[in-house]
Amino acid sequence: MSDELLEGYARAILRALEDPDLQEALHTYVPGSEERVRRFLESRPDIVQLAREVKAIKEYSIAHMDELIDEAMRSLKSVNAVPHYAADAREARELALSLVGRGKVVVMSKSMTAEELGIREALEEAGNEVWETDLGQLLVQLEGGKPMHSIAPAIHMTVARVAQLLRDRLGLDVSPSDAPQQMVAKVREFLRSKFVSADVGISGGNALAAREGALLLVENEGNIRMVTNLPRLHIAFVGVEKLVPTMLDAFKVILVQAAFAGLYPPTYVSLIAGPSSTGDIGHRRVYGAHGPVEVHVVLVDHGRRAAAKDVVLREQLRCIRCGYCQFVCPVWGQVANNWGGSTYGGPMGVNWTAITEGVDRGAALAMLCLGCGRCDVACPVEIPISGILADLKRRFTSSL
Amino acid sequence: MGGGGSGRLLFTGALYQLVPYIEGTVELLRSLERAEGVSWAALRAARVASRRLDLSLLVRPDPELVEWSRRVLRSMARLLLASGAEFDYVPELSDMYSGALLRDYGMAEAFRRHAERVVRAVRSAGYEELIVVDPHTMDTVTRGYQEVLGEGLRAVNYMELVRPTARRGLAATVHDSCVYARKLGIVDRPRELLREAGVNVTEVSRSGRWTYCCGGPLEALLPSLAQAVAATRVRELAGAGDTAITMCPICYVNLRRASRSSGVPIRLLDLAEVIGGE
Ligand code: SF4
């Protein structure tokens, strides 16, 4: 079994090496991004210091995961949000279906966790109209593929490919010679019509403060504000590893995440602690003003709590998904997330595949790691990424 | 060289000597990678590594590389002697393989057994410390043995013991070894030696702690991927000048092949050739 897995993964890599568009995109875009982040971090020792703090916050949070889950369930209720718990992807999908129903228009903000759980596909199958609203993730949806990076999901697409997808799949009047600006304007128009008609908004979360029941989301496009604000029902899928004790901790996490993702300062931060409300008429609190009337937060396990008990995999749970390790990885730099499982790829993604899809899958993928250790140097929270990969290799070879 | 009683053993780990065989092996694996499916390549690597690293049965060595590896090792020995370092060279001990590849492929049990053999042989011959000449051997006999045996061998790198014996009017860029730069923290010493030898070092942006891999560790498993990584690095190094200095035989052979196959010319020299060359 392991051997067949490895063969399948290796074939995907060989195909990716022969994909001229992907190769061009990666070779022109990636080295510059890596250097930009490095230069920025060299100029901001305060952020590097903050990253050390985040490491400690996340270490504490992983060690106290169960308590934080209980605390978050309580505090979410206290802010009138509805907490849920999903042990695995199936439970998460069932919850999504029961909350959304059928025949609805759903807008989603990019969430690797929702992607991992197959939320979009499940809702579509149940007869809903579902739209990704992050431009890159929308392109991935239109292509029917998987995201190629945690913050740059469509890095594998040329401008011509983007134009073709927008034309063929959305009927937009764009051509490959259009400036990106023009394409973005057309997509914006299209998505606006979806935002205003959407019944449900679905998001992920970059951090969730257990004490306050507050969810933090960070972005540049502005779509997350729309997704989480316009529809009357908002559902957030949040991996239990995203829990931190307090709101201040959560802010630290998102600032470090944005900086190491090369997006500092981030354009927007959304903080959501329960549904919208007003007390302006008769000084009585009424729920449902401009933001959603109902907010549901689904805390998702799907392999994370088991990983928290695995002395090696546990460390990967600190990951804040900045994607810096992907940008610096020589293998990722050749084939992007084609070196990966069904959702996550690259150095962190192979370890995440082991957590969410099973150790045998992660272990087969780990065999294709160079072990060069650039990822370890990059990681803001000092995850020994290549050491975890080396351990997965040991698990692979001992299963042969 | 030779003699006895210095307490220090020159330990090549056979890596420089093995490199001439790698070229042919990789070509063999690469053709099989296409023809018979990748699983073959993967299993082959695992099995070759788990039996014994006897690649000489599979391929003929490249004579040019044989000559290169001898030249580099001779330079290292001469540099050590010129610097007054005392050491023994005992071929059957000095050229024992460290087991680096077994460790890289996660073959924990085979690696532990191999480590035990090496440690026993070195200790029973009365040596306290090794002088090592390449990064993989250094990391393996120290940290690698420590991981599986609870105690590694003491090792010092030849670069720490030598002074340049040659002067060069050379402009070159440095290709740091991943293992030296990130696992062992050896970044400044090669540059000091090069500067002392009169080399004008220009840096690529991915250097030192941020050095980029030569692709070597994957050559036995997925040579096309290894070569793609190597070609990326060669393009980068060539952008900084026409000469690049390596300090690991795996880096050397991978970058050399990538330069040839991608048509990006670059002159590659081992650090020892440059600072103590013939
Ligand atoms: S492993 Fe570290 S560098 Fe990679 S995405 Fe996670 S936090 Fe970022």
XYZ file of C-alpha atoms and ligand atoms in Angstrom:
686
model
C 0.000 0.000 0.000
C 2.640 2.513 1.037
C 4.573 1.795 -2.080
C 1.591 2.411 -4.346
C 0.899 5.639 -2.532
C 4.442 6.816 -3.090
C 4.238 5.887 -6.746
C 1.025 7.874 -7.191
C 2.446 10.927 -5.475
C 5.681 10.715 -7.444
C 3.740 10.566 -10.700
C 1.906 13.774 -9.824
C 5.291 15.385 -9.227
C 6.696 14.203 -12.537
C 3.607 15.592 -14.315
C 3.986 18.921 -12.532
C 7.634 19.124 -13.594
C 6.447 18.986 -17.185
C 3.703 21.577 -16.832
C 5.163 24.673 -18.539
C 2.663 27.123 -17.013
C 3.291 25.954 -13.490
C 7.033 25.972 -14.060
C 6.993 29.496 -15.410
C 4.827 30.789 -12.590
C 6.916 29.190 -9.864
C 10.282 30.181 -11.273
C 9.354 33.790 -11.876
C 7.299 34.410 -8.757
C 8.661 32.373 -5.883
C 12.320 33.433 -5.413
C 11.271 37.091 -5.268
C 8.557 36.405 -2.696
C 10.997 34.529 -0.525
C 13.471 37.358 -0.598
C 10.863 40.028 0.035
C 9.682 38.337 3.221
C 13.258 37.745 4.369
C 14.230 41.384 3.841
C 11.115 42.575 5.597
C 11.748 40.347 8.602
C 15.369 41.489 8.790
C 14.071 45.019 9.148
C 11.531 44.103 11.830
C 13.138 42.342 14.797
C 10.030 43.235 16.792
C 7.942 40.940 14.621
C 10.482 38.159 14.860
C 10.286 38.611 18.628
C 6.489 38.509 18.462
C 6.785 35.233 16.561
C 8.687 33.765 19.534
C 5.800 34.801 21.742
C 3.350 33.193 19.373
C 5.363 30.000 19.547
C 4.918 29.944 23.312
C 1.218 30.805 23.028
C 0.640 27.989 20.593
C 2.692 25.506 22.610
C 0.561 26.273 25.637
C -2.630 26.072 23.588
C -1.836 22.676 22.079
C -0.967 21.303 25.510
C -4.275 22.634 26.892
C -6.400 21.942 23.862
C -9.217 20.139 25.644
C -9.618 22.872 28.256
C -9.597 25.552 25.603
C -12.286 23.706 23.660
C -14.512 23.658 26.747
C -13.821 27.278 27.496
C -14.514 28.320 23.897
C -17.812 26.421 23.859
C -18.880 28.375 26.947
C -17.681 31.766 25.812
C -19.148 31.389 22.318
C -22.509 30.800 23.978
C -22.012 33.802 26.204
C -21.642 36.054 23.146
C -24.744 34.462 21.613
C -22.871 32.552 18.973
C -23.775 28.875 18.575
C -20.837 26.555 19.191
C -20.597 23.125 17.595
C -18.036 20.394 17.677
C -17.193 18.116 14.747
C -15.041 15.081 15.423
C -14.285 14.488 11.767
C -14.931 15.720 8.235
C -18.167 13.769 7.915
C -19.631 15.369 11.025
C -18.511 18.778 9.827
C -20.210 18.271 6.465
C -23.399 17.041 8.139
C -23.454 20.127 10.320
C -22.964 22.334 7.291
C -25.827 20.611 5.498
C -28.169 20.829 8.461
C -27.440 24.527 9.000
C -27.554 25.549 5.337
C -30.251 23.298 3.954
C -30.937 23.225 0.202
C -31.389 25.663 -2.610
C -29.412 28.425 -0.897
C -26.804 30.801 -2.188
C -23.624 30.410 -0.154
C -20.526 32.581 -0.262
C -17.283 31.306 1.205
C -14.073 32.997 2.216
C -10.915 31.021 1.576
C -10.433 28.452 4.282
C -7.979 25.593 4.096
C -9.963 23.897 6.849
C -13.236 24.080 4.892
C -11.326 22.795 1.875
C -9.941 19.920 3.917
C -13.441 19.023 5.123
C -15.022 19.151 1.667
C -17.667 21.659 2.768
C -18.124 23.297 -0.622
C -18.552 20.039 -2.497
C -21.032 18.716 0.073
C -23.150 21.855 -0.105
C -23.098 21.870 -3.888
C -24.143 18.260 -4.011
C -27.091 19.078 -1.782
C -28.301 21.548 -4.363
C -26.873 24.821 -3.119
C -25.136 27.448 -5.192
C -21.739 27.921 -3.574
C -19.107 30.515 -4.471
C -15.571 30.982 -3.286
C -14.929 34.702 -2.981
C -11.153 34.846 -2.599
C -10.081 35.430 -6.179
C -7.393 32.751 -6.182
C -9.646 30.243 -4.500
C -12.482 31.072 -6.920
C -10.110 30.212 -9.768
C -9.272 26.934 -8.036
C -13.005 26.244 -7.709
C -13.582 26.999 -11.392
C -10.707 24.744 -12.364
C -11.868 21.931 -10.112
C -8.356 21.552 -8.701
C -6.832 22.121 -5.293
C -5.147 25.182 -3.813
C -1.450 25.292 -4.556
C -0.440 27.392 -1.547
C -2.114 28.433 1.679
C -2.167 32.116 0.749
C -1.549 32.019 -3.016
C -3.910 29.220 -4.085
C -3.840 29.940 -7.821
C -0.113 30.484 -8.147
C -0.036 27.774 -10.801
C -2.227 29.657 -13.288
C -1.071 31.929 -16.087
C -3.012 35.067 -16.983
C -4.241 33.288 -20.107
C -5.559 30.385 -18.044
C -7.312 32.775 -15.678
C -8.977 34.581 -18.588
C -10.080 31.292 -20.068
C -11.615 30.085 -16.797
C -13.442 33.348 -16.204
C -14.797 33.320 -19.736
C -15.732 29.647 -19.963
C -16.992 29.046 -16.476
C -18.494 32.394 -15.469
C -19.302 33.806 -18.877
C -17.349 36.980 -18.106
C -16.232 39.140 -20.978
C -12.458 38.989 -20.462
C -9.533 38.262 -22.752
C -5.941 37.205 -22.003
C -4.757 40.632 -23.176
C -6.820 42.376 -20.471
C -4.844 43.887 -17.632
C -5.316 42.003 -14.327
C -7.033 45.170 -13.118
C -9.776 44.751 -15.730
C -10.287 41.104 -14.880
C -10.501 41.876 -11.187
C -13.151 44.520 -11.915
C -15.260 41.989 -13.800
C -14.954 39.391 -11.083
C -15.818 42.009 -8.508
C -19.032 42.786 -10.333
C -19.883 39.102 -10.535
C -19.146 38.430 -6.874
C -21.023 41.536 -5.726
C -24.200 40.039 -7.110
C -23.526 36.888 -5.099
C -22.654 38.697 -1.877
C -25.895 40.633 -1.852
C -28.052 37.628 -2.646
C -26.276 35.132 -0.409
C -28.209 33.399 2.370
C -25.169 32.004 4.112
C -21.561 33.073 4.571
C -18.936 30.475 5.402
C -15.476 31.294 6.698
C -12.548 29.689 8.434
C -10.597 31.421 11.152
C -6.993 32.407 11.726
C -7.307 32.321 15.484
C -10.063 31.851 18.026
C -9.810 33.358 21.506
C -11.184 30.849 23.987
C -11.788 33.361 26.760
C -13.768 35.828 24.678
C -15.258 33.520 22.054
C -13.855 35.875 19.453
C -12.818 34.772 15.999
C -10.075 36.612 14.111
C -9.699 36.637 10.361
C -7.023 38.406 8.372
C -7.096 39.275 4.675
C -6.323 41.776 1.940
C -9.129 41.487 -0.570
C -12.029 42.605 1.595
C -14.124 39.612 0.678
C -14.023 38.146 4.186
C -15.805 41.223 5.518
C -18.548 40.695 2.947
C -18.826 36.953 3.537
C -18.991 37.324 7.280
C -21.156 40.442 7.309
C -23.736 40.439 4.528
C -25.569 37.091 4.773
C -27.853 36.668 7.760
C -26.263 33.361 8.694
C -22.536 32.951 9.256
C -20.820 29.616 9.836
C -17.121 29.411 10.682
C -15.151 26.161 10.519
C -12.190 26.364 12.826
C -9.636 23.650 13.502
C -9.151 23.124 17.230
C -5.464 23.960 16.830
C -6.505 27.569 16.139
C -7.643 28.047 19.725
C -5.562 30.357 21.893
C -6.335 31.568 25.401
C -7.123 35.250 24.863
C -7.985 37.864 22.287
C -4.606 39.497 22.710
C -2.963 36.153 21.937
C -5.168 35.847 18.869
C -4.066 39.271 17.642
C -0.439 38.287 18.039
C -1.067 35.171 15.974
C -2.633 37.020 13.076
C 0.018 39.740 12.973
C 2.767 37.140 12.781
C 0.795 35.137 10.242
C 0.399 38.159 7.994
C 4.039 39.194 8.299
C 5.454 35.776 7.459
C 2.980 35.478 4.616
C 4.496 38.648 3.167
C 1.387 40.758 3.749
C 2.261 43.291 6.407
C 0.419 45.227 7.509
C -2.588 43.166 6.511
C -5.249 45.288 4.831
C -8.124 44.017 6.929
C -8.663 42.228 10.192
C -12.133 41.009 11.121
C -13.020 40.230 14.694
C -16.277 38.382 15.201
C -17.681 37.774 18.660
C -21.260 36.683 18.129
C -24.070 37.980 15.926
C -24.660 41.664 15.229
C -26.964 43.515 17.578
C -28.268 46.927 18.459
C -29.668 48.448 21.607
C -30.767 51.710 20.105
C -34.489 51.267 20.302
C -35.822 51.267 23.816
C -32.383 50.252 25.119
C -33.180 46.627 24.499
C -30.624 44.448 22.795
C -31.917 43.161 19.502
C -29.930 40.700 17.385
C -29.491 41.257 13.698
C -28.399 44.708 12.600
C -26.114 44.944 9.592
C -24.141 41.802 10.314
C -25.528 38.274 10.615
C -28.402 37.396 12.920
C -26.914 34.005 13.601
C -23.272 33.028 14.016
C -22.260 29.382 14.269
C -18.736 28.294 15.070
C -17.792 24.698 14.333
C -14.729 23.500 16.220
C -13.192 20.795 14.101
C -11.009 17.943 15.269
C -10.449 15.701 12.205
C -7.165 14.228 13.371
C -5.913 17.150 15.421
C -6.572 15.837 18.898
C -4.916 12.532 18.074
C -1.953 14.455 16.668
C -1.767 16.461 19.897
C -0.986 13.178 21.634
C 1.694 12.170 19.132
C 5.011 13.487 20.398
C 6.254 14.210 16.895
C 3.166 15.376 14.978
C 2.097 17.539 17.905
C 4.611 20.189 16.966
C 3.015 20.733 13.557
C -0.184 21.855 15.291
C 1.554 25.123 16.206
C 1.437 26.011 12.517
C -0.249 29.326 11.767
C -0.424 28.553 8.017
C 1.634 31.501 6.884
C 2.974 29.436 4.005
C 6.513 30.791 4.333
C 7.929 27.259 4.542
C 6.310 26.526 1.206
C 7.892 29.506 -0.496
C 11.367 28.547 0.697
C 11.144 24.819 -0.018
C 13.087 23.668 -3.104
C 10.616 20.847 -3.816
C 7.566 23.064 -3.383
C 9.348 25.596 -5.609
C 9.384 23.047 -8.436
C 5.909 21.546 -8.158
C 3.881 23.530 -5.556
C 1.198 21.527 -3.747
C 1.404 18.774 -6.330
C 3.752 17.516 -3.670
C 0.976 17.046 -1.177
C -2.198 15.305 -0.169
C -5.702 16.238 -1.227
C -5.544 19.668 0.429
C -2.211 20.490 2.002
C 1.162 20.371 0.304
C 4.769 21.425 0.691
C 6.748 21.011 3.907
C 3.972 21.850 6.361
C 1.393 20.329 4.064
C 2.896 16.882 4.095
C 2.800 16.908 7.867
C -0.769 18.221 7.781
C -1.664 15.443 5.393
C -0.376 12.980 7.990
C -2.606 14.657 10.574
C -5.771 14.941 8.490
C -5.565 12.076 6.009
C -3.587 9.493 7.940
C 0.032 8.827 8.736
C 0.498 6.412 5.832
C -0.321 9.135 3.310
C 1.889 11.712 4.974
C 4.697 9.187 5.324
C 4.708 8.274 1.620
C 4.820 11.978 0.730
C 7.604 12.609 3.224
C 9.896 10.323 1.245
C 10.033 13.065 -1.393
C 11.450 15.642 1.031
C 15.073 16.657 0.465
C 15.649 17.103 4.166
C 17.496 20.323 3.377
C 15.984 22.145 6.341
C 15.160 25.515 4.750
C 11.617 25.190 6.102
C 12.915 24.907 9.663
C 14.769 28.190 9.336
C 11.709 29.902 7.863
C 9.057 28.837 10.338
C 7.977 31.667 12.663
C 6.949 29.249 15.392
C 10.056 27.089 15.088
C 8.338 23.893 14.107
C 11.055 21.321 13.352
C 9.285 20.663 10.059
C 12.028 18.638 8.414
C 12.493 16.621 11.602
C 8.812 15.669 11.528
C 9.208 14.742 7.870
C 12.241 12.615 8.756
C 10.185 10.832 11.383
C 7.467 10.164 8.816
C 10.127 8.703 6.529
C 11.095 6.326 9.300
C 7.454 5.313 9.641
C 7.284 4.744 5.878
C 10.366 2.586 5.593
C 9.488 0.552 8.636
C 6.139 -0.256 6.993
C 7.782 -1.666 3.837
C 50.224 10.106 6.619
C 49.575 7.046 8.651
C 51.641 6.185 11.627
C 49.979 5.757 14.956
C 49.294 7.329 18.261
C 47.944 10.721 17.223
C 44.524 9.832 18.669
C 42.930 11.502 15.670
C 41.714 9.598 12.682
C 41.189 11.145 9.264
C 37.742 9.837 8.382
C 36.583 10.344 4.787
C 33.379 8.354 5.238
C 34.026 7.310 1.625
C 31.707 9.986 0.345
C 34.133 11.703 -2.016
C 35.170 8.280 -3.285
C 31.562 7.240 -3.923
C 30.655 10.258 -5.944
C 32.130 9.001 -9.242
C 29.602 6.177 -9.115
C 26.641 8.421 -8.531
C 26.535 9.884 -12.003
C 25.971 6.545 -13.688
C 23.563 5.355 -11.034
C 21.361 8.372 -11.406
C 21.196 7.960 -15.171
C 20.172 4.367 -14.615
C 17.501 5.316 -12.110
C 16.227 8.106 -14.271
C 15.623 5.830 -17.247
C 13.825 3.392 -14.969
C 11.814 6.199 -13.420
C 10.188 6.707 -16.818
C 10.145 3.157 -18.070
C 9.037 1.010 -15.197
C 7.252 3.239 -12.767
C 8.523 5.229 -9.899
C 7.949 2.655 -7.238
C 10.799 0.740 -8.693
C 13.161 3.629 -8.176
C 11.984 4.125 -4.624
C 12.270 0.526 -3.639
C 15.517 0.160 -5.423
C 16.979 3.019 -3.428
C 15.738 1.513 -0.230
C 17.054 -1.929 -1.050
C 20.385 -0.785 -2.395
C 20.844 1.231 0.732
C 19.721 -1.505 3.064
C 22.017 -4.166 1.639
C 25.278 -2.403 1.194
C 26.247 0.613 -0.693
C 27.986 -1.281 -3.433
C 27.127 0.748 -6.459
C 30.201 -0.440 -8.264
C 28.219 -3.499 -9.254
C 25.668 -1.373 -11.051
C 27.629 1.238 -12.883
C 31.062 2.162 -14.074
C 32.626 5.171 -12.427
C 33.163 8.357 -14.350
C 36.975 8.606 -14.748
C 36.908 12.392 -14.674
C 35.163 12.304 -11.318
C 37.497 9.636 -9.996
C 40.380 11.938 -10.749
C 38.540 14.907 -9.224
C 37.739 13.122 -5.991
C 41.345 11.934 -5.628
C 42.582 15.445 -6.283
C 40.275 16.939 -3.657
C 41.182 14.360 -1.027
C 44.894 14.835 -1.746
C 44.452 18.591 -1.342
C 42.749 18.068 1.995
C 45.483 15.784 3.255
C 48.178 18.195 2.112
C 46.422 21.112 3.744
C 46.239 19.213 7.021
C 49.886 18.236 6.864
C 50.971 21.769 5.945
C 49.034 23.095 8.909
C 50.808 20.730 11.264
C 47.691 18.770 12.180
C 48.476 15.342 13.536
C 46.321 12.483 12.389
C 46.313 8.873 11.257
C 45.018 7.523 8.005
C 44.091 3.847 8.207
C 42.335 2.940 4.944
C 40.060 0.198 6.275
C 38.891 2.532 9.047
C 39.266 5.933 7.442
C 37.207 5.039 4.411
C 34.363 3.261 6.197
C 30.997 4.531 5.025
C 29.166 6.560 7.652
C 25.693 5.245 6.796
C 24.398 8.707 5.843
C 22.053 7.415 3.154
C 20.434 4.856 5.442
C 19.620 7.673 7.800
C 18.343 9.963 5.043
C 15.921 7.322 3.861
C 14.631 6.693 7.344
C 16.043 3.162 7.606
C 16.479 3.437 11.324
C 17.365 -0.135 12.186
C 19.890 -0.638 9.401
C 21.428 2.710 10.268
C 21.702 1.840 13.954
C 23.479 -1.415 13.164
C 25.831 0.347 10.791
C 26.544 3.089 13.316
C 27.406 0.484 15.925
C 29.871 -1.177 13.563
C 31.628 2.089 12.762
C 31.810 3.231 16.370
C 33.126 -0.135 17.509
C 35.815 -0.164 14.818
C 36.944 3.390 15.514
C 36.958 2.992 19.305
C 38.660 -0.367 19.360
C 41.468 1.087 17.263
C 41.893 3.648 20.026
C 40.697 6.825 18.325
C 39.042 9.589 20.315
C 38.318 12.033 17.560
C 37.749 12.059 13.815
C 38.786 14.634 11.258
C 35.997 14.680 8.712
C 36.011 16.186 5.273
C 32.395 16.430 4.157
C 29.163 17.673 5.732
C 27.094 14.487 5.484
C 29.700 12.361 7.210
C 30.162 15.021 9.871
C 26.458 15.257 10.653
C 25.990 11.503 10.534
C 28.822 10.461 12.848
C 27.986 13.172 15.376
C 24.259 13.926 15.496
C 23.131 10.850 13.597
C 24.998 8.378 15.816
C 23.913 10.323 18.871
C 20.262 9.873 17.823
C 20.463 6.111 17.500
C 23.192 5.162 19.959
C 22.780 7.880 22.530
C 26.350 8.932 21.911
C 27.987 10.259 18.775
C 31.627 10.300 17.748
C 33.660 13.416 18.355
C 34.508 15.020 15.047
C 36.262 18.115 13.858
C 36.002 19.449 10.344
C 39.208 19.755 8.335
C 38.356 23.384 7.574
C 38.814 24.222 11.253
C 42.364 22.870 11.230
C 43.873 24.263 8.062
C 45.224 27.489 6.596
C 45.282 28.027 2.836
C 48.491 27.056 1.084
C 47.563 28.575 -2.263
C 46.822 32.109 -3.363
C 44.300 32.698 -6.088
C 43.272 35.714 -8.046
C 39.776 34.355 -8.356
C 36.278 35.777 -8.202
C 33.751 33.171 -7.216
C 30.496 32.556 -5.484
C 29.989 30.034 -2.687
C 27.446 27.254 -2.739
C 26.977 26.435 0.937
C 26.084 22.866 1.785
C 22.662 22.639 3.452
C 24.101 20.369 6.103
C 27.055 22.606 6.925
C 25.032 25.793 6.899
C 21.834 24.770 8.639
C 22.576 21.637 10.625
C 26.150 22.297 11.680
C 26.237 26.090 11.570
C 29.387 26.211 9.425
C 29.056 29.328 7.288
C 31.856 31.763 8.088
C 34.837 29.420 8.096
C 34.818 28.566 4.371
C 34.565 32.266 3.543
C 37.476 33.125 5.847
C 39.598 30.490 4.175
C 38.655 31.697 0.732
C 39.387 35.308 1.580
C 42.755 34.306 3.021
C 43.465 32.508 -0.228
C 42.777 35.724 -2.109
C 39.394 34.725 -3.487
C 36.929 37.523 -4.058
C 33.643 36.012 -2.862
C 30.379 37.299 -4.297
C 27.225 36.114 -2.550
C 24.006 34.896 -4.121
C 20.907 35.900 -2.199
C 20.214 32.329 -1.105
C 23.454 31.697 0.752
C 24.669 30.865 4.226
C 21.788 29.794 6.442
C 19.485 30.358 3.480
C 21.458 28.256 1.045
C 19.447 26.377 -1.548
C 19.677 22.617 -1.865
C 21.602 20.983 -4.726
C 18.836 18.385 -5.057
C 21.224 15.569 -4.164
C 19.248 13.849 -1.409
C 16.515 12.885 -3.875
C 18.682 11.669 -6.680
C 18.197 8.008 -5.844
C 14.460 8.284 -5.378
C 13.233 10.723 -7.992
C 16.126 11.915 -10.167
C 14.008 14.248 -12.301
C 12.947 16.197 -9.257
C 16.502 16.246 -7.923
C 17.678 17.592 -11.263
C 15.004 20.273 -11.385
C 16.174 21.540 -7.993
C 19.814 21.363 -9.101
C 19.075 23.240 -12.326
C 17.374 26.024 -10.380
C 20.445 26.344 -8.211
C 22.858 26.296 -11.124
C 20.958 29.116 -12.825
C 21.141 31.122 -9.633
C 24.867 30.519 -9.100
C 25.668 31.240 -12.745
C 23.862 34.552 -12.366
C 26.492 35.595 -9.810
C 29.566 34.707 -11.854
C 31.248 31.952 -13.803
C 32.783 30.058 -10.890
C 31.105 28.502 -7.866
C 32.829 26.826 -4.952
C 31.320 23.733 -3.354
C 32.323 21.936 -0.162
C 30.355 18.723 -0.454
C 30.874 16.007 -3.058
C 27.126 15.449 -3.456
C 26.585 19.130 -4.222
C 29.471 19.054 -6.666
C 28.271 16.113 -8.685
C 24.656 17.258 -8.788
C 25.406 20.799 -9.812
C 27.905 19.564 -12.391
C 25.324 17.317 -13.987
C 22.662 20.025 -13.854
C 25.000 22.499 -15.514
C 25.603 20.060 -18.337
C 22.022 18.994 -18.847
C 20.517 22.463 -18.599
C 23.187 24.057 -20.769
C 23.980 26.696 -18.139
C 27.769 26.750 -17.973
C 29.471 27.140 -14.633
C 32.911 26.226 -13.385
C 32.713 24.245 -10.149
C 35.587 23.848 -7.748
C 35.826 22.181 -4.366
C 36.944 24.431 -1.552
C 39.977 22.217 -0.860
C 41.136 22.462 -4.477
C 40.950 26.219 -4.279
C 42.738 26.812 -0.997
C 45.301 24.048 -1.319
C 45.122 23.059 -4.952
C 47.764 21.359 -7.000
S 4.956 25.272 9.267
Fe 5.669 27.276 10.017
S 6.376 28.327 8.126
Fe 5.083 26.605 7.475
S 3.036 27.449 7.250
Fe 3.168 26.631 9.325
S 3.809 28.376 10.609
Fe 4.227 28.949 8.474
